[in-house]
Short mmCIF file of C-alpha atoms and ligand atoms in Angstrom, two decimals:
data_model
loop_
_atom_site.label_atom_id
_atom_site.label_comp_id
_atom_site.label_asym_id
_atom_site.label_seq_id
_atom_site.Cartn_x
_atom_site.Cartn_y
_atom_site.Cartn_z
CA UNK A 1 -3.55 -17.26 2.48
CA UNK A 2 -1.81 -16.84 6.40
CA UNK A 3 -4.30 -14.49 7.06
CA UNK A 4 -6.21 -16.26 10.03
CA UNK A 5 -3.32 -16.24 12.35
CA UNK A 6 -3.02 -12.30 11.95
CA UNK A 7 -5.10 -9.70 13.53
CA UNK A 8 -7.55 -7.87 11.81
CA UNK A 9 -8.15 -4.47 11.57
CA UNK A 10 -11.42 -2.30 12.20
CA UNK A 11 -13.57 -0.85 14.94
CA UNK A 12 -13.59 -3.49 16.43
CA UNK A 13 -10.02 -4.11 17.40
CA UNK A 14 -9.74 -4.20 21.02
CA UNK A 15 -6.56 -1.70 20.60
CA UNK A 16 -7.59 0.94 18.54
CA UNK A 17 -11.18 0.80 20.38
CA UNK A 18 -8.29 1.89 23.54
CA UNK A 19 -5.66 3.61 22.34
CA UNK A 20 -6.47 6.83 21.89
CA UNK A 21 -8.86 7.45 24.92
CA UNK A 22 -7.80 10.02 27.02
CA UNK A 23 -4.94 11.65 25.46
CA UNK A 24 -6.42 14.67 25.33
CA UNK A 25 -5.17 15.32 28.50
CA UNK A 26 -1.33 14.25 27.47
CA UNK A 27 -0.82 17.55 25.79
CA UNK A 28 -1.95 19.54 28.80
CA UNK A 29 0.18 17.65 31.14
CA UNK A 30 3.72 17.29 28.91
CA UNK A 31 2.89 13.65 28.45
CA UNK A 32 3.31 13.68 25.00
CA UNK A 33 4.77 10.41 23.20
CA UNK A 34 7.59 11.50 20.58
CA UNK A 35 7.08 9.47 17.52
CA UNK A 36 9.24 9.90 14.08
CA UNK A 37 7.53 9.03 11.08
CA UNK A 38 9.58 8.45 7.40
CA UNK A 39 7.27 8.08 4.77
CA UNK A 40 8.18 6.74 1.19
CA UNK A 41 7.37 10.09 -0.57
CA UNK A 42 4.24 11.44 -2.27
CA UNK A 43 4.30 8.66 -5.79
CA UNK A 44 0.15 7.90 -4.94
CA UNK A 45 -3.20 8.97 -4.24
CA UNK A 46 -2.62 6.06 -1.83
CA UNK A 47 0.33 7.30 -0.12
CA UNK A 48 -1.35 10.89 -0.35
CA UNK A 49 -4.23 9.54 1.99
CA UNK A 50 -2.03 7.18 3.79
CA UNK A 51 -0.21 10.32 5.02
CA UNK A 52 -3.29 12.16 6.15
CA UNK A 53 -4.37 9.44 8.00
CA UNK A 54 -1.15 8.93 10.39
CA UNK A 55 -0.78 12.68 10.71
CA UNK A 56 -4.55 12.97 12.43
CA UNK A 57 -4.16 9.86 14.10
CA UNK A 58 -0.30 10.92 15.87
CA UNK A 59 -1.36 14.48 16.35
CA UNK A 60 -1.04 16.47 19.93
CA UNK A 61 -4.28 16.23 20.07
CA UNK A 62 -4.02 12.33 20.56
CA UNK A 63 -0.74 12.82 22.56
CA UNK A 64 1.76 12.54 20.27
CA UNK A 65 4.46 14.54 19.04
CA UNK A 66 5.23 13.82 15.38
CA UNK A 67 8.28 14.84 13.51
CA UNK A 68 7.53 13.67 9.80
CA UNK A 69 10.09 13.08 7.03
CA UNK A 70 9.05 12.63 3.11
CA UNK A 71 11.59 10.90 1.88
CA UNK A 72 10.85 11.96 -1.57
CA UNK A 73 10.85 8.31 -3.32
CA UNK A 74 14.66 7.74 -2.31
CA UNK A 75 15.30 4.94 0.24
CA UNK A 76 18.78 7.08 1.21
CA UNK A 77 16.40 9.62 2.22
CA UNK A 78 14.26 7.35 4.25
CA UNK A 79 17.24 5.98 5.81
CA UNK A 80 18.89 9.53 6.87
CA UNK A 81 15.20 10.49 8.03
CA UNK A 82 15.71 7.05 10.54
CA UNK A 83 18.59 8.12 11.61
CA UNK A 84 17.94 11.51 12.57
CA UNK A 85 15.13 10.56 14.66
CA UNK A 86 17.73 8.00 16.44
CA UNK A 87 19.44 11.18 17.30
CA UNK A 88 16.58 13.22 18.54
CA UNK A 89 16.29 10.31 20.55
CA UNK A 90 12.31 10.10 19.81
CA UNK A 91 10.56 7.83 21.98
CA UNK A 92 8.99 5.46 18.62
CA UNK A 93 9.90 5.34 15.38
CA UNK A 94 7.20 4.38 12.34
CA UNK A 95 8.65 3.55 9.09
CA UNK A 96 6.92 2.82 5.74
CA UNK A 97 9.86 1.03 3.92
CA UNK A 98 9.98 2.13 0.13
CA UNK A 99 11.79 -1.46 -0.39
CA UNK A 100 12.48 -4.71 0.99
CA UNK A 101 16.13 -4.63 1.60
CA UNK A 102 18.74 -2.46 3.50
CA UNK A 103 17.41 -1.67 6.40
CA UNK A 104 20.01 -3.89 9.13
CA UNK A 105 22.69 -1.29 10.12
CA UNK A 106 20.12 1.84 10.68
CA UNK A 107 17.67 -0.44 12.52
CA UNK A 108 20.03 -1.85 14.62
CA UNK A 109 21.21 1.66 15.37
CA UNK A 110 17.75 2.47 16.74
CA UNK A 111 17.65 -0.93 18.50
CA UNK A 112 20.83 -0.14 20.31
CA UNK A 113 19.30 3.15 21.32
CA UNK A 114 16.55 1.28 22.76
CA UNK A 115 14.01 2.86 20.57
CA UNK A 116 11.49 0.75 18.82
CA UNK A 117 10.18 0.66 15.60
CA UNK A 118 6.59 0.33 13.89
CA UNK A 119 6.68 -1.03 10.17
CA UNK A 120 3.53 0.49 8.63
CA UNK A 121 2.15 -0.59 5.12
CA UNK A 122 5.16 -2.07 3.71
CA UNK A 123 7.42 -5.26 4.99
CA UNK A 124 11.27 -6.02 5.31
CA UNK A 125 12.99 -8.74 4.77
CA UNK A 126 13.97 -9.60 8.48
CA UNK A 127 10.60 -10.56 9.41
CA UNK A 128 11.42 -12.52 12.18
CA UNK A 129 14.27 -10.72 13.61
CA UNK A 130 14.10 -8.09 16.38
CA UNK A 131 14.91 -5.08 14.47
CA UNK A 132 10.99 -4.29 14.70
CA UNK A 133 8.35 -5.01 16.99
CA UNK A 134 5.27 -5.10 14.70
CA UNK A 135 4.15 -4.27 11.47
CA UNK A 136 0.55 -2.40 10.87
CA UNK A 137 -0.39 -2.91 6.75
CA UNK A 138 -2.14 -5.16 4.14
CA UNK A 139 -1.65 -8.46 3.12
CA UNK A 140 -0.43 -7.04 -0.73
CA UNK A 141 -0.28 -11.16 -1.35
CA UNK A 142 -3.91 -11.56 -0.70
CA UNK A 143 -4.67 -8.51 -2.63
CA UNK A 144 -2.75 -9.77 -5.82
CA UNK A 145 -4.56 -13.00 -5.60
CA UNK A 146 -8.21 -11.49 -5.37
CA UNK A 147 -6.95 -9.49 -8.73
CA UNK A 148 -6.12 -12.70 -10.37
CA UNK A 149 -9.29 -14.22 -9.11
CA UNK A 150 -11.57 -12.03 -10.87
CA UNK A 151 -8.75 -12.67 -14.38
CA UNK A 152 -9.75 -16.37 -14.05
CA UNK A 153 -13.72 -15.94 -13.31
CA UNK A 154 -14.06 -13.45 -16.37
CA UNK A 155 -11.55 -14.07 -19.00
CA UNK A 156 -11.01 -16.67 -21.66
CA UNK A 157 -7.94 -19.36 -20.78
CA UNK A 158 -6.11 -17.28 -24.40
CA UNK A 159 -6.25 -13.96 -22.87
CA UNK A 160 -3.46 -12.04 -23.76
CA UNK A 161 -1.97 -10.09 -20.75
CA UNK A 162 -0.05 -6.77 -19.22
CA UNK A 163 1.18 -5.99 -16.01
CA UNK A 164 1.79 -2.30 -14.56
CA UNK A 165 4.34 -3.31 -11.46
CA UNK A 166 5.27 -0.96 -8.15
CA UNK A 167 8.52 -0.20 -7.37
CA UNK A 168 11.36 -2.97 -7.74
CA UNK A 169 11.93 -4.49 -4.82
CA UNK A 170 9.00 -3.11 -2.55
CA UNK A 171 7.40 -5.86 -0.66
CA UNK A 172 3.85 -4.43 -2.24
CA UNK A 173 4.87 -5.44 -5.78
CA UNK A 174 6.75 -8.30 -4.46
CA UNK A 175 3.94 -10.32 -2.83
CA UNK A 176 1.17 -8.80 -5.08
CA UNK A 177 3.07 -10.42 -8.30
CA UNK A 178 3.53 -13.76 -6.25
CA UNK A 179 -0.54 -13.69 -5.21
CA UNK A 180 -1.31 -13.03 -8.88
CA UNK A 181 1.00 -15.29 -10.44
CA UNK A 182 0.00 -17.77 -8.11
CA UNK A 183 -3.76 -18.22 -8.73
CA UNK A 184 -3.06 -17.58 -12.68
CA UNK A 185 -0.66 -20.10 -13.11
CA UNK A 186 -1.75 -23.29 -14.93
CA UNK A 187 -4.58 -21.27 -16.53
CA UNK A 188 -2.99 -21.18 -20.11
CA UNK A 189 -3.10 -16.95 -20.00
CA UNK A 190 0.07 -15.63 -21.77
CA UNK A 191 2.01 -12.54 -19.64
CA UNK A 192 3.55 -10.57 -22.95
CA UNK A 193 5.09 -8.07 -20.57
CA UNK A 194 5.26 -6.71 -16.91
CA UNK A 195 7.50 -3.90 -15.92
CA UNK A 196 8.10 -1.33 -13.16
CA UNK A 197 6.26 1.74 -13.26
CA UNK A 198 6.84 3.43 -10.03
CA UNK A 199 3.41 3.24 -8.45
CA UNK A 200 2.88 6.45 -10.30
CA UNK A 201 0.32 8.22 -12.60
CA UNK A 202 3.21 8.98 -15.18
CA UNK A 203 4.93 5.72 -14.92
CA UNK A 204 2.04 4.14 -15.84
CA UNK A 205 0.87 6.35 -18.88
CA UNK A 206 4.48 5.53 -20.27
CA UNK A 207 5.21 2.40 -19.62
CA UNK A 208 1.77 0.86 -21.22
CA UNK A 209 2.10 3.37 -24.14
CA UNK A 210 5.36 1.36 -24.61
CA UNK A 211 3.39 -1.77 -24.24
CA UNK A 212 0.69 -0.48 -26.93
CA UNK A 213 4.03 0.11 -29.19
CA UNK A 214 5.16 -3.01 -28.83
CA UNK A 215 2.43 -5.27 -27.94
CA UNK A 216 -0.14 -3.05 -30.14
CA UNK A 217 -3.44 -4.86 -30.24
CA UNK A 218 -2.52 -8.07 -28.68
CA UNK A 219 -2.71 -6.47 -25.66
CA UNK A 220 -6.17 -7.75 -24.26
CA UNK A 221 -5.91 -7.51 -20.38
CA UNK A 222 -3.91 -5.04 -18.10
CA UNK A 223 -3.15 -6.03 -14.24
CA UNK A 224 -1.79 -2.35 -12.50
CA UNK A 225 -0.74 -2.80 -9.47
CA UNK A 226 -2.12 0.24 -8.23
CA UNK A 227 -4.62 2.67 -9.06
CA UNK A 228 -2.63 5.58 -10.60
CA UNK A 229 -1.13 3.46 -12.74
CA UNK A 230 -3.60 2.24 -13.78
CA UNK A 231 -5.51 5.52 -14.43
CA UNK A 232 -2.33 6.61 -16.05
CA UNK A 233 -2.84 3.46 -18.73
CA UNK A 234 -6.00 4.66 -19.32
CA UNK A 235 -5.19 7.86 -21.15
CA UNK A 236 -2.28 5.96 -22.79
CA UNK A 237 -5.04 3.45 -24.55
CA UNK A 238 -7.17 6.54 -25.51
CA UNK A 239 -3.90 8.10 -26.67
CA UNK A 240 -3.73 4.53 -29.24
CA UNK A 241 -7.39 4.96 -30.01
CA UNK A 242 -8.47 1.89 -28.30
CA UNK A 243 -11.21 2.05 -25.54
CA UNK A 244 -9.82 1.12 -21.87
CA UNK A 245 -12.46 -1.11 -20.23
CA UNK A 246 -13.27 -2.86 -23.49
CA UNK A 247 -10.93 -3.24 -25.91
CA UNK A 248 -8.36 -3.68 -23.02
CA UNK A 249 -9.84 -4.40 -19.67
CA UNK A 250 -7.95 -3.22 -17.01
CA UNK A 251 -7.99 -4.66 -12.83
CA UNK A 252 -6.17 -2.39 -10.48
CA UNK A 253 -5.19 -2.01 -6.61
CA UNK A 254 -5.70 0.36 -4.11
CA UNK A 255 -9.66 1.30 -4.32
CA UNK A 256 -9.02 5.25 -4.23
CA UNK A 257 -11.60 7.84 -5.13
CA UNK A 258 -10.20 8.04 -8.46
CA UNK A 259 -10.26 4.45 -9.25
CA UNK A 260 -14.11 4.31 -8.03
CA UNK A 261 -15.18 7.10 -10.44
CA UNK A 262 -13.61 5.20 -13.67
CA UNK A 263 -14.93 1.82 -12.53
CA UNK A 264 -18.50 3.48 -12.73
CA UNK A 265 -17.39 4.93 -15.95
CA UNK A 266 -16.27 1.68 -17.52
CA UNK A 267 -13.28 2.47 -17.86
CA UNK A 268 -11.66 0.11 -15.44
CA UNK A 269 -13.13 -3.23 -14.40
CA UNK A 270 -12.37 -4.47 -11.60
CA UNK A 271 -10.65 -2.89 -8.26
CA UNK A 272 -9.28 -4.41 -5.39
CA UNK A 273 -9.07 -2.36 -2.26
CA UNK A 274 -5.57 -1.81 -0.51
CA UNK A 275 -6.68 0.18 3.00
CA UNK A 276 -4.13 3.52 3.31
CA UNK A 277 -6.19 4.35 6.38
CA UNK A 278 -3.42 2.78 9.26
CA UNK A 279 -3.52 6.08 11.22
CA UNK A 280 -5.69 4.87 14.65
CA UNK A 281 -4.07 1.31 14.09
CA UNK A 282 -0.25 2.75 14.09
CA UNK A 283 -1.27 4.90 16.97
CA UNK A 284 -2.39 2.35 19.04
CA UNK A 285 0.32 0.31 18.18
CA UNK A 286 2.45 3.32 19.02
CA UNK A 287 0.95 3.44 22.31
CA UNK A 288 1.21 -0.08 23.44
CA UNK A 289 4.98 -0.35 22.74
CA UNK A 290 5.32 2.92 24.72
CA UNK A 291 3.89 1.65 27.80
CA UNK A 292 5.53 -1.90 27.35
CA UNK A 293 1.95 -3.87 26.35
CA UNK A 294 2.62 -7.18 24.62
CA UNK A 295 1.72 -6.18 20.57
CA UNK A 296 1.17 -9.08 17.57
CA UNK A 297 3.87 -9.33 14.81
CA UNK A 298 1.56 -7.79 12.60
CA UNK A 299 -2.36 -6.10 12.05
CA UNK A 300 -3.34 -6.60 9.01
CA UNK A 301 -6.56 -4.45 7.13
CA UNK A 302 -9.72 -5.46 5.69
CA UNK A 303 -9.74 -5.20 2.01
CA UNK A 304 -12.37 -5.97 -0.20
CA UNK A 305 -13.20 -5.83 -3.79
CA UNK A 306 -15.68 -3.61 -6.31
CA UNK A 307 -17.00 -3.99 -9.23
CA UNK A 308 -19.02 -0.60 -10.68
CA UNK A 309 -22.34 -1.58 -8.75
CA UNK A 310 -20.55 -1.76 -5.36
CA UNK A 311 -18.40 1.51 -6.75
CA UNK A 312 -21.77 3.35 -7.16
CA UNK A 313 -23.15 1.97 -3.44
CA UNK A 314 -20.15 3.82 -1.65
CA UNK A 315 -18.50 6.61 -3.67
CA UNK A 316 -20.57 9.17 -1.48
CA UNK A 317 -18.87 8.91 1.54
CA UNK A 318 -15.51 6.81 0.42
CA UNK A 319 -12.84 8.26 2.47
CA UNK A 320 -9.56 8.43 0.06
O1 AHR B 401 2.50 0.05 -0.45
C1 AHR B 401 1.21 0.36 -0.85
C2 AHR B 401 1.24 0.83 -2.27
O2 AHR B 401 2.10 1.94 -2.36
C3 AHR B 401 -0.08 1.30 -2.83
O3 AHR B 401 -0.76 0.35 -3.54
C4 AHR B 401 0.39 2.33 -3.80
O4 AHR B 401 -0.63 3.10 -4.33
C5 AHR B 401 1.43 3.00 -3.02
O5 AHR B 401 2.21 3.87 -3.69
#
C-alpha cells in the first residue's frame, strides 16, 4: 500500500480542525465561497450519505454557496453539470467522477476559466496532471485488499468464488479488483465469475441470481464490492433456497447501516468500511484553494474493518 505518503483523514487533521471556523460570519457579510458540486447520482446507501455529508459541510451556514447537480448515474450528465458551473463562473468546483475516463476537454475548460477543481471519492486517470488540484476519498485499493485478506485468513485454498463489481470503469471497482486480486493471487481460489452490477441493490439481486443459475451450488464465496449489492445477493440466495452467510459467505464494502445489521444477523461475514463522510474534509479543502493555501494531492479516510462483534459495539451511534 502508498498509503504513508498520503494524508489522513479525521479530527485530527490540522485542516478540517481550521476550515470551517468562523464562517458563520461569511453569510452575514456576502463572503460566501461559490462551490458547484456534480455528484454521480443516487445508485447507494453510500452515495445517499455521501451526499448528506457535503451538503451540511458546504452549507451557508459554513460560508458556502452550493449549487448541486445529480447527475442521475450518466457521466454526460455529470459532464453538462461541470460545465454549467464553468459558466456560472462558481468560484470551486467538486466533482465525484462516476468513471475513470473523459474528463480532459471539460476540465480544461474550467482550468482555462481559472476555476479549480476538488476530486472527491472517486479518481481520474490524469492523476498527475493539472486539471485538479487535489483529490479528498478512500484508498478503494487498500479496501479491496483488506476484503481479500480476511478470503485468505478464513477460507480453504479450493474455495470456489463470486464477485459483485461497481460500475465499469469507475476507479472504485478498478483499484478494489486490483487490491483483491492482488493479495488472492497464488492462493489456488478459483474466480467462476465477476461482473458489473452497478453498485446497486437491484444489480446485485440479478446479477448473483444469474450466478446461482449458472454457477448453482458451486458457488461457495461472494466478494460485493459494495454493500447494496451485496444485500441485494442476499435475497437472491434466499430466493435459491440456500442460506447467505453459510452456505455462501458473503464480504462486502462500504460499512453502511444496512450492512452492520446483516453482519449481526449472519447473514454477511465480513465488511470493510469505505468512509462516505468527506463533507468537513472537501470543505476545508474547498477553503484552502480559495484563499490560495498550498493543499496535498490527495486526503485519504480511515477505513477499518468489522466482523459481527465489532458490528454490535457501534451500530448505536454509526452515522450512515
Ligand atoms: O465510490 C464509492 C462507491 O460508490 C461506494 O462503495 C459505493 O457504495 C458507491 O456507489
Amino acid at each position: 500500500m502508498t498509503i504513508t505518503r498520503r494524508a489522513m483523514l479525521g479530527g485530527t487533521l490540522g485542516l478540517v480542525a481550521g476550515g470551517l471556523t468562523g464562517c458563520a460570519t461569511a453569510e452575514a457579510s456576502g463572503s460566501l465561497i461559490s462551490v458547484g458540486f456534480a455528484q454521480t447520482g443516487a445508485e447507494s446507501t453510500w452515495r445517499a450519505a455521501n451526499t448528506a455529508s457535503l451538503r451540511k459541510a458546504l452549507s451557508r451556514r459554513n460560508g458556502f454557496e452550493l449549487m448541486f447537480i445529480d447527475s442521475q448515474g450518466r457521466q454526460e450528465n455529470e459532464i453538462a453539470a461541470v460545465r454549467s458551473f464553468v459558466t456560472r463562473g462558481v468560484d470551486v468546483i467538486v466533482l465525484a467522477p462516476m468513471v475513470e475516463g473523459g474528463w480532459r476537454d471539460v476540465l480544461e475548460e474550467a482550468r482555462q476559466a481559472h476555476i479549480p477543481v476538488v476530486l472527491e471519492d472517486r479518481g481520474i486517470d490524469a492523476s498527475g496532471s493539472s486539471l485538479y488540484v487535489s483529490r479528498v476519498g478512500d484508498d478503494f485499493r487498500h479496501e479491496g485488499a483488506l476484503a481479500a485478506e480476511w478470503v485468505v485468513a478464513t477460507s480453504d485454498p479450493a474455495t470456489r468464488i463470486v464477485e459483485l463489481l461497481g460500475t465499469t470503469g469507475s476507479s472504485a471497482a478498478l483499484e478494489r479488483s486490483a487490491g483483491f486480486d492482488e493479495v488472492i493471487a497464488g492462493h489456488g481460489f478459483t474466480v467462476l465469475d465477476a461482473q458489473d452490477a452497478g453498485f446497486t441493490r437491484a444489480g446485485g439481486k440479478e446479477v448473483m441470481a444469474a450466478f446461482l443459475q449458472k454457477h448453482g451450488d458451486d458457488i461457495q464465496l461472494l466478494f460485493a464490492q459494495n454493500d447494496d449489492m451485496g444485500l441485494g445477493a442476499i435475497q437472491a440466495i434466499r430466493a435459491a433456497g440456500l442460506e447467505p452467510g453459510h452456505d455462501i459467505r458473503i464480504v462486502t464494502i462500504d460499512g453502511t447501516r444496512d450492512a452492520l445489521v446483516e453482519l449481526i444477523a449472519g447473514r454477511l461475514n465480513h465488511v470493510v468500511q469505505c468512509n462516505p463522510m468527506l463533507g468537513p474534509q472537501v470543505a476545508s479543502v474547498v477553503r484552502a484553494v480559495h484563499s490560495g493555501k498550498p493543499l496535498k494531492r490527495e486526503y485519504i479516510a480511515t477505513d477499518r474493518v468489522f466482523d459481527a462483534r465489532a458490528a454490535k459495539e457501534v451500530l448505536a451511534t454509526w452515522p450512515y
